[in-house]
Short mmCIF file of C-alpha atoms in Angstrom, two decimals:
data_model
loop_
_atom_site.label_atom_id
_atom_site.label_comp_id
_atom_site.label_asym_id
_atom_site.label_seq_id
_atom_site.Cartn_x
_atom_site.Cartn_y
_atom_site.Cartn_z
CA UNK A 1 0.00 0.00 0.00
CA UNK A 2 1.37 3.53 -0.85
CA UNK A 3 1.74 6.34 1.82
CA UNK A 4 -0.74 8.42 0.13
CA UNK A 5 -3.48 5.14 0.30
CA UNK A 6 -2.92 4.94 3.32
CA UNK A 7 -3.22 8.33 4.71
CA UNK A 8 -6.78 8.48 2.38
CA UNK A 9 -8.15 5.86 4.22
CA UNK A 10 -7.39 7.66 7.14
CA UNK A 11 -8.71 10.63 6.76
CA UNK A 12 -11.88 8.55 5.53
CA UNK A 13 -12.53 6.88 8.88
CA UNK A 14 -12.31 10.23 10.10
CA UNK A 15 -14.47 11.98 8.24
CA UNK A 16 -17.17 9.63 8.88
CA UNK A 17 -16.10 9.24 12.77
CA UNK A 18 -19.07 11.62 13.82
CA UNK A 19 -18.20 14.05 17.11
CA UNK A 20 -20.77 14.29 19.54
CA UNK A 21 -21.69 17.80 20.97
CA UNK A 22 -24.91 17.63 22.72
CA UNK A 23 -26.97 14.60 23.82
CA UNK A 24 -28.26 13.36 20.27
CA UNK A 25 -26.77 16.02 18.71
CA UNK A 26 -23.15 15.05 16.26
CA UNK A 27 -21.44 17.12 14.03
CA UNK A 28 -19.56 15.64 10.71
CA UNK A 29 -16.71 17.10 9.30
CA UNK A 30 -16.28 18.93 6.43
CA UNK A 31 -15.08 16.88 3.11
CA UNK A 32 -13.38 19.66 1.44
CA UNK A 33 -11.85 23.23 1.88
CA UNK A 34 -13.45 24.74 -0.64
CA UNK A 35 -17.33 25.04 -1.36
CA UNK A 36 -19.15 22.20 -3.47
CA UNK A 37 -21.53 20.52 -3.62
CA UNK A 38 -21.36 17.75 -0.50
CA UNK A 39 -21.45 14.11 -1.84
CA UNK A 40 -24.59 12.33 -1.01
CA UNK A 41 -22.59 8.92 0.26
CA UNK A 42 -21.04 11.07 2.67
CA UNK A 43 -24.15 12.42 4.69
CA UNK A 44 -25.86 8.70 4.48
CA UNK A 45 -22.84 7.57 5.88
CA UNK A 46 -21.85 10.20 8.49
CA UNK A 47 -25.81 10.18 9.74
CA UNK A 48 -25.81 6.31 10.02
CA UNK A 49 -22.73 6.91 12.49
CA UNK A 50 -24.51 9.21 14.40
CA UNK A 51 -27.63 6.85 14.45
CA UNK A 52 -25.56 3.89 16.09
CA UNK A 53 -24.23 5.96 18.43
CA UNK A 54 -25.22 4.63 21.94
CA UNK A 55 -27.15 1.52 20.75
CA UNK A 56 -26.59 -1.70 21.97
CA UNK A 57 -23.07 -3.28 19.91
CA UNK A 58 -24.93 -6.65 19.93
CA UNK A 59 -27.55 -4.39 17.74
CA UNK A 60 -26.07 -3.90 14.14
CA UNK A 61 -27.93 -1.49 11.20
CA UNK A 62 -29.65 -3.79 9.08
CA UNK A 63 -31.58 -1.59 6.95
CA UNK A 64 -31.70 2.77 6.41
CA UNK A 65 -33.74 4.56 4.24
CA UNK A 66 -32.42 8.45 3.67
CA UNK A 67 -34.17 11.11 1.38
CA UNK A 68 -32.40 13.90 0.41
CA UNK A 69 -33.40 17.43 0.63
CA UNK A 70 -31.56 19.55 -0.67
CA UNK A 71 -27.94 19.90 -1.75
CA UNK A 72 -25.06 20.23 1.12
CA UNK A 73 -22.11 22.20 1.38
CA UNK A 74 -18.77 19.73 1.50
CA UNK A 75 -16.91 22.71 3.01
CA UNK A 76 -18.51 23.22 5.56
CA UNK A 77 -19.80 20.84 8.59
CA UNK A 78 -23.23 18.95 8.89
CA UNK A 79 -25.66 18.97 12.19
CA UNK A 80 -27.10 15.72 12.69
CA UNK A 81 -30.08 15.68 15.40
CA UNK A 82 -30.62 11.73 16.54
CA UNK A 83 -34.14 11.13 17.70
CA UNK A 84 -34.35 7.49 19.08
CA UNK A 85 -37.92 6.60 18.27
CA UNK A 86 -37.68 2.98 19.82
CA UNK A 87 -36.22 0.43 21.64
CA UNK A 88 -37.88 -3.08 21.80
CA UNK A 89 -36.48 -6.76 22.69
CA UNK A 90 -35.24 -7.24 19.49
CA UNK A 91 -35.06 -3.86 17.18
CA UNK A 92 -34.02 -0.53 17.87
CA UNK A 93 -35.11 2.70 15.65
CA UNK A 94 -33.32 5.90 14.62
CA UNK A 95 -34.24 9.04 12.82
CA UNK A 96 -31.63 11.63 11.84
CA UNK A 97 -32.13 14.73 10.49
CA UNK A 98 -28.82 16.59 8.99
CA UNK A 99 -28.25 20.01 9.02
CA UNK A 100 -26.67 23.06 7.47
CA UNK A 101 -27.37 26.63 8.00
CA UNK A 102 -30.30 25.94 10.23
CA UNK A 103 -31.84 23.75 7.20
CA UNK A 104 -32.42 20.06 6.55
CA UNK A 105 -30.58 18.40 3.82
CA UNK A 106 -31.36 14.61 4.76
CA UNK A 107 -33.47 12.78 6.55
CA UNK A 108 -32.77 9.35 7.37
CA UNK A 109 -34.35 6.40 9.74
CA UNK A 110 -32.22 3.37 10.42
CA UNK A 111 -33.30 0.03 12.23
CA UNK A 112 -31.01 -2.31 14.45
CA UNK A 113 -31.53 -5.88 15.08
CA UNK A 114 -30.01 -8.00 17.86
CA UNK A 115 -28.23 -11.09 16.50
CA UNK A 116 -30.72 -13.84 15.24
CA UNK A 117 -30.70 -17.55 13.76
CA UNK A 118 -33.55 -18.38 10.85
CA UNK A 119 -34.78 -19.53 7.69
CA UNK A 120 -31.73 -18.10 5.36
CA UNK A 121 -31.55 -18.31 1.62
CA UNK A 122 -29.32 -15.78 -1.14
CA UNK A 123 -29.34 -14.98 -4.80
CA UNK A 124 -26.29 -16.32 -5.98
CA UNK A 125 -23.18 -13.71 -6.93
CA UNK A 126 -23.29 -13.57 -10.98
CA UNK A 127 -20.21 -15.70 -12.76
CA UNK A 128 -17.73 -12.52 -13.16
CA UNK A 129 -13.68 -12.52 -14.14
CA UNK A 130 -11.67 -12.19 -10.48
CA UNK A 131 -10.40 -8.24 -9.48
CA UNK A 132 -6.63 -8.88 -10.34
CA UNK A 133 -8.21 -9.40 -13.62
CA UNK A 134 -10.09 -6.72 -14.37
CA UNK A 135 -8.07 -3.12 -14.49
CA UNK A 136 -7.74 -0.38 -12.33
CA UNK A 137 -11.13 2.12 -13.46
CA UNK A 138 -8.78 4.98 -13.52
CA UNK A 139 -6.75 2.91 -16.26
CA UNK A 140 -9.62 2.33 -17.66
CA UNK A 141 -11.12 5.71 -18.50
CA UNK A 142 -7.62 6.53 -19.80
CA UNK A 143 -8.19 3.61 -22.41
CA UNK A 144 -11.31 5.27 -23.01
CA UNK A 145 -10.05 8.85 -23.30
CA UNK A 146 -11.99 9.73 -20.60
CA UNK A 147 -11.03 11.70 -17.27
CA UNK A 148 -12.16 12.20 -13.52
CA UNK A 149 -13.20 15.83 -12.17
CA UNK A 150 -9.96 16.36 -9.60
CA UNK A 151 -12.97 16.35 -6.73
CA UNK A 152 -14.46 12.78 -7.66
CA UNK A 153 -10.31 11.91 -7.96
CA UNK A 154 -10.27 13.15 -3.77
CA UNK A 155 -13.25 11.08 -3.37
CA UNK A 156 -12.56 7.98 -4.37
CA UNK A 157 -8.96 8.18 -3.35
CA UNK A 158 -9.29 6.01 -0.17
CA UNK A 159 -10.87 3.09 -2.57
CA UNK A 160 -9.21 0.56 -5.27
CA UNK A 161 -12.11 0.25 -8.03
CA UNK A 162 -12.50 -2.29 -10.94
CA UNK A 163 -15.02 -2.40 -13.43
CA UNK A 164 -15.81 -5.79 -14.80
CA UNK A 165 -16.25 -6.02 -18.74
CA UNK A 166 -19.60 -5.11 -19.96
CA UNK A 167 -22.83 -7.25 -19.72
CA UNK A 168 -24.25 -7.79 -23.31
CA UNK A 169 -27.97 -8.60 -23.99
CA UNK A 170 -31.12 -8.48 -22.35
CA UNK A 171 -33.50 -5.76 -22.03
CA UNK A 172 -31.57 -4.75 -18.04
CA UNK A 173 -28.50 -2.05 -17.98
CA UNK A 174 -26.17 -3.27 -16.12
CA UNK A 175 -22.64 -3.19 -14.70
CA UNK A 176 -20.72 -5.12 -11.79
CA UNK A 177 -17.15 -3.47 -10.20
CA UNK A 178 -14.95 -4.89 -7.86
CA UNK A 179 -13.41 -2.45 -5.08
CA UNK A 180 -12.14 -2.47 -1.64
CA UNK A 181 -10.59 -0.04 0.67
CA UNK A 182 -6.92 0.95 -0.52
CA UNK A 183 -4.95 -0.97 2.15
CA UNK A 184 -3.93 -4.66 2.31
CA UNK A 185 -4.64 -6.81 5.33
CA UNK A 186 -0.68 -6.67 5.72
CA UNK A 187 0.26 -2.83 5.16
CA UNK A 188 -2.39 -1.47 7.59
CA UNK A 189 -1.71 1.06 10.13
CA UNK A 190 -3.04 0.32 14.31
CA UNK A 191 -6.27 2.95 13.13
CA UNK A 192 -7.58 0.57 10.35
CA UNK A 193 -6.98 -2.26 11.66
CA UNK A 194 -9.19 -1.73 13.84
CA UNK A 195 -12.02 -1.50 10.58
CA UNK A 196 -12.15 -5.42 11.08
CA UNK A 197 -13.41 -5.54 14.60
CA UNK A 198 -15.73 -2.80 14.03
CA UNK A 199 -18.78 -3.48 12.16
CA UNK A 200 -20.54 -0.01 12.71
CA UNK A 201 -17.32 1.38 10.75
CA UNK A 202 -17.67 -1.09 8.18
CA UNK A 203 -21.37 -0.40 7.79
CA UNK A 204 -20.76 3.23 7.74
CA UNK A 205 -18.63 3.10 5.39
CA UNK A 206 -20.03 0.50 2.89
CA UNK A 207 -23.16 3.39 2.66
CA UNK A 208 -20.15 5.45 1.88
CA UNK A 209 -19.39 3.64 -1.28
CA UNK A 210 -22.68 2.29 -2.40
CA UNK A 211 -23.66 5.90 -3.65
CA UNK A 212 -20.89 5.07 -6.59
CA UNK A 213 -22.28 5.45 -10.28
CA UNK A 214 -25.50 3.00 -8.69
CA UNK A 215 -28.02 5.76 -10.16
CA UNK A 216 -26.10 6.58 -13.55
CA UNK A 217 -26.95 2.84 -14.31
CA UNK A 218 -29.90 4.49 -15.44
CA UNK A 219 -28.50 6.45 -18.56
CA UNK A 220 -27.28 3.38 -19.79
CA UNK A 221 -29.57 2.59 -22.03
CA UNK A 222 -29.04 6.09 -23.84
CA UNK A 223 -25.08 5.73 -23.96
CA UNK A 224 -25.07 8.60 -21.37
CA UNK A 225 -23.37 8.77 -17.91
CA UNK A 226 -23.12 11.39 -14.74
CA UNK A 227 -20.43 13.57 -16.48
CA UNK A 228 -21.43 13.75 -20.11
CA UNK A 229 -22.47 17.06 -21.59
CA UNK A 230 -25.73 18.45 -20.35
CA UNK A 231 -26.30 15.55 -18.27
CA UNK A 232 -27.11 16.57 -14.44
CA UNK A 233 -28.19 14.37 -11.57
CA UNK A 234 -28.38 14.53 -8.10
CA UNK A 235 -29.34 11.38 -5.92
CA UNK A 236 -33.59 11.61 -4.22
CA UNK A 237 -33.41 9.08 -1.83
CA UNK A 238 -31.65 5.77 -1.04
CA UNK A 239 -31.99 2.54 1.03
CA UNK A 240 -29.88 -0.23 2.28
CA UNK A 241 -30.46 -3.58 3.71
CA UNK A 242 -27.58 -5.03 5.32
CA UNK A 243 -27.33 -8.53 5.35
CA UNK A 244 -24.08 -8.91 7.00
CA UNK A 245 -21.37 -6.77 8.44
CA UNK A 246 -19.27 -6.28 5.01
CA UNK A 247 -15.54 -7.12 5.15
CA UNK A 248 -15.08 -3.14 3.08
CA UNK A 249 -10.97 -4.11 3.43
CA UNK A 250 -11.54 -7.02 1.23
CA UNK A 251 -12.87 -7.25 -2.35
CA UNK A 252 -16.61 -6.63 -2.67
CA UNK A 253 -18.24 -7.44 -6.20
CA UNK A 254 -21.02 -4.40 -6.80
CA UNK A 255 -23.96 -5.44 -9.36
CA UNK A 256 -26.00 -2.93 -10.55
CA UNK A 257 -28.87 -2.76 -12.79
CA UNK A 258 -32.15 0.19 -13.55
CA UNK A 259 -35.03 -1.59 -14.54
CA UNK A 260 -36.69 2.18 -15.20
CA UNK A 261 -36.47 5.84 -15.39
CA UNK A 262 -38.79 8.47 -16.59
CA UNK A 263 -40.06 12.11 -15.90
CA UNK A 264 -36.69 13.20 -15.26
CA UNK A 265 -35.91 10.15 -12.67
CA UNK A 266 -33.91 6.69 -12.75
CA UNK A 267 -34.32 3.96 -10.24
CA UNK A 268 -31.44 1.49 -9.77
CA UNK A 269 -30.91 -1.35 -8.35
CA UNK A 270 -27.40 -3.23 -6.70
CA UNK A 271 -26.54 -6.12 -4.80
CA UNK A 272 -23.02 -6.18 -2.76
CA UNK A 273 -21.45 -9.69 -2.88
CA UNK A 274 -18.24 -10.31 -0.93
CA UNK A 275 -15.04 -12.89 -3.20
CA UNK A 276 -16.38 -15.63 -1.87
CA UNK A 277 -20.02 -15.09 -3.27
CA UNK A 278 -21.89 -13.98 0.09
CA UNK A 279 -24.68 -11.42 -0.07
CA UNK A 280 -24.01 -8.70 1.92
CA UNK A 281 -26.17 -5.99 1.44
CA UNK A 282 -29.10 -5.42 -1.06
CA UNK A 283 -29.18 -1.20 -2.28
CA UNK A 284 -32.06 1.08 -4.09
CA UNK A 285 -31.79 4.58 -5.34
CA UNK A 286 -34.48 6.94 -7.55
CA UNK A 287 -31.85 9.68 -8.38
CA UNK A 288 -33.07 13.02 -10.50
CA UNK A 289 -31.64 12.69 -14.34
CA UNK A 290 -32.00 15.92 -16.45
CA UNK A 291 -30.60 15.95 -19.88
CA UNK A 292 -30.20 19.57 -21.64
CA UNK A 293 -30.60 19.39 -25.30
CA UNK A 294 -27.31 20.52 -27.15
CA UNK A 295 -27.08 23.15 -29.80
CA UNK A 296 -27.90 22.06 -32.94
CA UNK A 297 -29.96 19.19 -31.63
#
């Protein structure tokens, strides 16, 4: 692992380490030192931290469901007010709101479930080539002539991503990519080793990277994606169901697919397998697609 890897993934467990100021009350740092527009990932992920705070550890997130509001500022810090709606033998509830400039910009509810044998069953992880052979994404926009904004570069940073080939046929966009966090079990410093016996962390920060390219699954069909011209999109709302705690320093296979969009909307779909084929966590998103007409058109 390189110095600079490392240090990203550091300053990622930070930045979704929530601080607590006031009873329910947590403040997330900013992303960024310059204004932007704050990355929707980000406030899922920093509001789920604030929602486990104080629940019972033998009580792990297994689902959230987060709408978003309206568009936050990544340079400056978000409120996040924790009302705990419920605690019962087996589940607990939490809302969040978050909060900038006195305004909402998500609101999110998250249920926790004590530890429980059952009936199990799991759609099996579709037949796809392993990571160390599929390339590097940033390699493979270059290949494609094709380049990152320098703030999506910052954001993914703290991540190895690889796109598997393309899935040909069938009515269904689709596309699958490997990633992981960009640190080796063996090259880790004390701070993320500690991601293995945390699952909150790992939760938190598996909502981190499920907001990656899930919704532009939904210009597929068009040839289009998130950064083409005229193209803009910002993500509505988005759920997750976690299934188990996710192993986010080990390779996690990411299906997506968008059975529909329309009125200026996509839905997708993904499923989060880890190598060894295990269902993980199950993710939905309805993200706003506008496309402006270009001249001549």
């Amino acid at each position: 692992m390189t110095e600079p890897a490392r240090l990203a993934v550091e300053e990622l467990r930070k930045l979704l380490t929530v601080e607590e100021i006031d009873t329910g009350i947590f403040r997330g740092a900013a992303s960024a030192e310059q204004p932007g527009r704050v990355y929707g990932g980000q406030v899922v992920a920093q509001a789920l931290a604030a929602a486990a705070r104080g629940i019972d550890p033998e009580r792990q997130a297994h689902s959230l469901h987060a709408y978003f509001l309206r568009a936050g500022d990544s340079g400056r810090p978000i409120i996040y007010r924790v009302l705990p709606d419920f605690d019962g033998g087996s589940f607990s509830n939490r809302r969040v709101v978050a909060m900038q400039g006195g305004k909402p910009i998500l609101n999110l509810a998250a249920s926790f479930h004590r530890h429980e044998e059952g009936l199990s069953h799991a759609v099996a992880m579709p037949p796809v080539p392993a990571p160390e052979q599929c390339p590097d994404f940033r390699e493979a926009l270059a290949a494609a002539g094709q380049r990152l904004p320098p703030f999506l570069i910052d954001r993914l940073a703290s991540f190895e991503i690889r796109p598997c080939p393309p899935v040909h046929g069938g009515d269904l966009p689709q596309r699958r990519q490997w990633f992981r966090l960009a640190c080796s079990p063996d090259a880790r410093s004390p701070d993320v080793q500690q991601l293995d016996a945390d699952p909150v962390m790992q939760r938190v920060i598996l909502a981190y990277a499920s907001d990656f390219a899930l919704v532009s699954t939904a210009l597929m069909p068009q040839g289009l994606g998130f950064f083409s011209p005229g193209v803009s999109g910002a993500s509505l709302d988005h759920a997750i169901w976690f299934h188990q705690t996710p192993p986010v320093d080990d390779w996690l296979l990411y299906t997506m697919d968008s059975p529909w969009s329309g009125h200026a909307r996509g839905f997708a779909r993904g499923a989060i397998y880890t190598r060894g084929g295990e269902l993980v966590a199950s993710v939905a998103q309805e993200g706003l697609l506008r496309v402006k007409p270009q001249s001549g058109e």
